[in-house]
Short mmCIF file of C-alpha atoms in Angstrom, two decimals:
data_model
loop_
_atom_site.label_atom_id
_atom_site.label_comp_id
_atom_site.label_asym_id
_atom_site.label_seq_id
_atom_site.Cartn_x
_atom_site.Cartn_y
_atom_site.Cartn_z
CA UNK C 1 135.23 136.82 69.87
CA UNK C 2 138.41 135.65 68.65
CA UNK C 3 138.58 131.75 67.74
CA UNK C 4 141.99 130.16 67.68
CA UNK C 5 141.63 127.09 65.75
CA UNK C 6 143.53 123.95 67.39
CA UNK C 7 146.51 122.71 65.97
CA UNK C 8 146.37 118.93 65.07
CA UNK C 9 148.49 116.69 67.37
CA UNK C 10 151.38 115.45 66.00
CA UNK C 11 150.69 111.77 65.00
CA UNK C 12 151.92 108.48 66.55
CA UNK C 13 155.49 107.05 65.04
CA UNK C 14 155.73 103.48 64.89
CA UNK C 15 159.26 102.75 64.05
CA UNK C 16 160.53 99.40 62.90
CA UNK C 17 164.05 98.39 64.61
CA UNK C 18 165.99 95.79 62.18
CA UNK C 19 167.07 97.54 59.07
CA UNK C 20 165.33 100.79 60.28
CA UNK C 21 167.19 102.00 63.62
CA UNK C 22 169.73 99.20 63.62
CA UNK C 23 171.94 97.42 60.83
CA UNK C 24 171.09 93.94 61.31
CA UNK C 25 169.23 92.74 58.24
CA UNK C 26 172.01 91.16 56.69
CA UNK C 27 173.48 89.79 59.96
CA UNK C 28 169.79 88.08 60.48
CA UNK C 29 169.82 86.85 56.73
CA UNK C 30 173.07 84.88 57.88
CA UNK C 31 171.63 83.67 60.90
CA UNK C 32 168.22 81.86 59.29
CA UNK C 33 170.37 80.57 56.77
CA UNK C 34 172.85 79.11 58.95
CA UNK C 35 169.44 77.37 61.01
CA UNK C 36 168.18 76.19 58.00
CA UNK C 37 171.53 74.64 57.19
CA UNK C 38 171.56 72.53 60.62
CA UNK C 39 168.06 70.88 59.93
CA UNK C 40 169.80 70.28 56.58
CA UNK C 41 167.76 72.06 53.92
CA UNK C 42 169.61 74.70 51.87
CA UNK C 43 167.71 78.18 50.99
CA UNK C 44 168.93 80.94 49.16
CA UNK C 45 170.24 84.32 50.51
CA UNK C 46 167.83 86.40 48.21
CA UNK C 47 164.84 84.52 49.72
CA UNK C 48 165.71 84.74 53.18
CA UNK C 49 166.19 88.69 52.70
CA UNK C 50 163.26 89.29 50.63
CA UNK C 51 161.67 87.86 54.12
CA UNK C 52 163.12 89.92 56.74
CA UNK C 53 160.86 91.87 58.63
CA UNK C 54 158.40 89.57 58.80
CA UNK C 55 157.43 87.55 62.30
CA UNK C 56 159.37 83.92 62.64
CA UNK C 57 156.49 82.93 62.52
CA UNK C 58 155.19 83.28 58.65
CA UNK C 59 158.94 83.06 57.94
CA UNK C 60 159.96 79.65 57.25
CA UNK C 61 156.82 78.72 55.74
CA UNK C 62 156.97 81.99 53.13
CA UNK C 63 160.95 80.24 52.74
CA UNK C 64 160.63 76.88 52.60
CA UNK C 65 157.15 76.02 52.89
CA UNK C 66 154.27 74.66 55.05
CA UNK C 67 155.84 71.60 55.14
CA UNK C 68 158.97 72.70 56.26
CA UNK C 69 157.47 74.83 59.05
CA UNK C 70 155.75 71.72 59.85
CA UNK C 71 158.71 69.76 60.34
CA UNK C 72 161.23 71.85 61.74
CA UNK C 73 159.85 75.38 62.09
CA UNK C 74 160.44 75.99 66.03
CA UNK C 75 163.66 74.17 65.32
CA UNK C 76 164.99 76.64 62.49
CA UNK C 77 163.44 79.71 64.95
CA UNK C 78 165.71 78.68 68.18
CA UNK C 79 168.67 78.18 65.75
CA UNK C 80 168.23 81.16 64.01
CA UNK C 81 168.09 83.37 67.17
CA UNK C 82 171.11 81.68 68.63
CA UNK C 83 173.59 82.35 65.44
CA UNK C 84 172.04 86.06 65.48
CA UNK C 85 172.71 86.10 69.11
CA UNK C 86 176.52 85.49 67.97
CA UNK C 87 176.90 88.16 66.30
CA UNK C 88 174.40 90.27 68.12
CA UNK C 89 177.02 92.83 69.88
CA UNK C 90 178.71 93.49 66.47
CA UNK C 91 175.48 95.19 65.33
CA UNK C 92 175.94 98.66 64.53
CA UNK C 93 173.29 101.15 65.23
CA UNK C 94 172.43 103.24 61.43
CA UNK C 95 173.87 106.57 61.08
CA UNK C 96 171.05 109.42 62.40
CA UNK C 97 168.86 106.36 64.43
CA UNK C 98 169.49 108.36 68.00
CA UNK C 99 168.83 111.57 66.72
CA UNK C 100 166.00 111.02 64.39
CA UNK C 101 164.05 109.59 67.52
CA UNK C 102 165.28 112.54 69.44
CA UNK C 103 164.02 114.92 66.52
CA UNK C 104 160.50 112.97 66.18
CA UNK C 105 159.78 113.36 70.25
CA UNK C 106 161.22 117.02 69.87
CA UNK C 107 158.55 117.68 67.68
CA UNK C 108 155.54 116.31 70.06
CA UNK C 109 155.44 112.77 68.33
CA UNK C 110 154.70 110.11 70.91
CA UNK C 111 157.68 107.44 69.10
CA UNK C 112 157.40 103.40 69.70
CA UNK C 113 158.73 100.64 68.38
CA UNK C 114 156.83 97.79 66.73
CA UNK C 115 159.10 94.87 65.79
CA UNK C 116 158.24 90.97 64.69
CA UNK C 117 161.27 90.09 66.66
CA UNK C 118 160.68 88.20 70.53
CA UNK C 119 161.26 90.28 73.27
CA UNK C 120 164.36 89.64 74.30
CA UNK C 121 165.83 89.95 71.11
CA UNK C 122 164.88 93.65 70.68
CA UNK C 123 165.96 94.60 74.38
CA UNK C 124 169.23 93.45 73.63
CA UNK C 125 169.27 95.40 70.12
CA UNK C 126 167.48 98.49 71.86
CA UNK C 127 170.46 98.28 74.21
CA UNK C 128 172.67 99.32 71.20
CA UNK C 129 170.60 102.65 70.96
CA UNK C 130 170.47 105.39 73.53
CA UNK C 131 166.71 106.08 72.99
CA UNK C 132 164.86 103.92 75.35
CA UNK C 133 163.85 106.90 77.50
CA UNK C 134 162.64 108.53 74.56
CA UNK C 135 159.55 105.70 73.42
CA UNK C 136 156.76 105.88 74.81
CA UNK C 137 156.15 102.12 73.28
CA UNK C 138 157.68 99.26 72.69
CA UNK C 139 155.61 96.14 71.05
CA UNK C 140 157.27 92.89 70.01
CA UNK C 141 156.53 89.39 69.06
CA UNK C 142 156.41 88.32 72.71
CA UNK C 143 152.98 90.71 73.22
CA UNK C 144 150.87 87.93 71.62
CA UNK C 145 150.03 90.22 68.60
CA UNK C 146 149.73 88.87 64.75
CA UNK C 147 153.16 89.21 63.65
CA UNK C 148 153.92 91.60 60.21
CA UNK C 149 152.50 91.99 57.76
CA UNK C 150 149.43 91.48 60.06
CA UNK C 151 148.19 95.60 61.56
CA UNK C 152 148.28 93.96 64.69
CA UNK C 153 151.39 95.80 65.97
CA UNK C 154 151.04 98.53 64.72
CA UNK C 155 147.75 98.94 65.88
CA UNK C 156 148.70 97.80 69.54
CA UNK C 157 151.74 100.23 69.48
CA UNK C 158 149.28 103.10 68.27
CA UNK C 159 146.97 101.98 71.25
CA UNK C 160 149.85 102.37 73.51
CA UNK C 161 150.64 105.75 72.72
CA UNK C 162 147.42 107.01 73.31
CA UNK C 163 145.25 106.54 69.61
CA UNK C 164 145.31 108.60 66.72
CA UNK C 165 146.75 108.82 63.19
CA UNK C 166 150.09 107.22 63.03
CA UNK C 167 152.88 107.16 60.31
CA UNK C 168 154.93 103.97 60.37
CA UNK C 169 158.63 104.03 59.40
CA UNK C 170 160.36 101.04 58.03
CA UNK C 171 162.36 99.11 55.70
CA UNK C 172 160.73 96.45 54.31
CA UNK C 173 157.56 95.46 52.17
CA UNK C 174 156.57 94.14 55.55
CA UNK C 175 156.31 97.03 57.17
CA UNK C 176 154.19 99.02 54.72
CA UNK C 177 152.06 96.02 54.31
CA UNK C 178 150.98 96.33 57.79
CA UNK C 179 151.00 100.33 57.98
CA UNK C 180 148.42 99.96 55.12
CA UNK C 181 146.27 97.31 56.99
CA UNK C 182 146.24 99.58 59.75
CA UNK C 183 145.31 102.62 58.19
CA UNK C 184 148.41 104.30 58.70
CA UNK C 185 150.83 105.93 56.20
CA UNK C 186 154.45 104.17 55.47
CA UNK C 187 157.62 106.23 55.15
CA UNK C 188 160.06 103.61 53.76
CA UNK C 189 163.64 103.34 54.17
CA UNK C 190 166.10 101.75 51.75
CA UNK C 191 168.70 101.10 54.79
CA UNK C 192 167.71 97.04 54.74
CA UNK C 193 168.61 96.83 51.35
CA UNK C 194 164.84 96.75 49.73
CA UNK C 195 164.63 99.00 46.97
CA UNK C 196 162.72 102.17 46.36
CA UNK C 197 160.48 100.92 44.36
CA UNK C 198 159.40 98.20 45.98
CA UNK C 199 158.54 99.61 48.83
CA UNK C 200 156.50 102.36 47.00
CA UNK C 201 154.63 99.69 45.18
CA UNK C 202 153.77 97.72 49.01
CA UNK C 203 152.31 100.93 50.35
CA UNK C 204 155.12 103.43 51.10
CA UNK C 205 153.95 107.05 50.78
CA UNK C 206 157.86 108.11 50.72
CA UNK C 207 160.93 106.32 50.36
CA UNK C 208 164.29 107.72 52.22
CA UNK C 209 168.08 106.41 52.25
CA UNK C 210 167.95 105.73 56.29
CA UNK C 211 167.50 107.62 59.02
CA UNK C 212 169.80 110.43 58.40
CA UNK C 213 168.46 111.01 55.70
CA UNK C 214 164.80 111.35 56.61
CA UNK C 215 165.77 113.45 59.48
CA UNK C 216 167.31 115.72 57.02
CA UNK C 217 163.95 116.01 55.18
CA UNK C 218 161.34 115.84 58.46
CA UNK C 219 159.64 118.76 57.08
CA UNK C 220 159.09 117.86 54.11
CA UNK C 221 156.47 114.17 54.38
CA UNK C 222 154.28 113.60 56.85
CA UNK C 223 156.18 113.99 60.18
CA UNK C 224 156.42 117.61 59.31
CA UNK C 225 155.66 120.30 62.19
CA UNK C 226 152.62 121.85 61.66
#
């Protein structure tokens, strides 16, 4: 009797959306810093970007400290997400974002989004993108989870799709932090200005320029076709 051994399914992709589909990392380094400048405390550009991609939440405590997110925290957070929301439509989606989510589903990959941004926030920046139809997931700050570096969205994103072994693809330390909490492997991307080797030293398994570029070498890391 002929046995034809099953093919693994193609595992879960849990894409990040600032800095990984979308070029907004520097427009949201601008924005906290601006919010931190109208409760009138000054922080530096390097620490607010260092921060990025990590849930309002943790942020202005890992900036300024506990007793700053004491004082002014929720403050700083509405501020912050009404500068962003100024420059919001001037956000440019990366080069290859459409068509690397395209590629992944293509390939059988059930694609979501996990993001430590509030809802609203990422329908509006999803609304720069084409691929909505295309995600099978979409988990944000707004779903109650543990924001990153916590596994909590990742693992509720991976839950969403269905279960199973999931490769998470982002750009910051945040990111693979949380892919590594969850069991999950980290493809890193240098596209929110974090560099190659710190990403590989949070977790990242690869490191790629952006999205074009790790569509250009799907078949070569984990999210090749089997």
């Amino acid at each position: 009797m002929l046995v034809i051994a099953q093919q693994p399914s193609p595992p879960v992709v849990v894409l990040d959306l600032d800095g990984t589909l979308v070029d907004s990392v520097y427009q949201h380094v601008v924005a906290w810093q601006a919010a931190f400048h109208d409760v009138g405390r000054h922080v530096s550009a390097m620490r607010v970007h260092e921060s990025i991609g990590m849930g309002g939440d943790r942020l202005v405590a890992h900036v300024a400290g506990d007793a700053a997110e004491d004082a002014v925290g929720d403050d700083v957070r509405a501020l912050h997400d009404k500068h962003f929301r100024s420059v919001l439509r001037s956000v440019p989606p990366l080069d290859g974002a459409s068509d690397l989510v395209e590629a992944l589903v293509a390939h059988g990959h059930p694609v979501t989004v996990a993001s430590s941004s509030p809802a609203d926030l990422v329908d509006d920046l999803l609304d720069l993108l084409d691929v909505r139809r295309h995600l099978t997931a979409v988990v944000t700050a707004s779903d109650g989870a543990a924001s990153k570096p916590a596994p909590d969205l990742v693992e509720l994103a991976v839950a969403r799709a269905g279960g199973g072994p999931a490769v998470v693809v982002g750009d910051a330390v945040w990111d693979a932090l949380s892919a590594e909490a969850a069991g999950a492997r980290c493809i890193g991307l240098r596209s929110g200005g974090v560099s190659a080797e710190r990403l590989l030293s949070a977790g990242a398994s690869w490191v790629h320029d952006g999205p074009r570029d790790l569509l250009q070498h799907l078949d070569e890391g984990p999210l090749r076709s089997h």
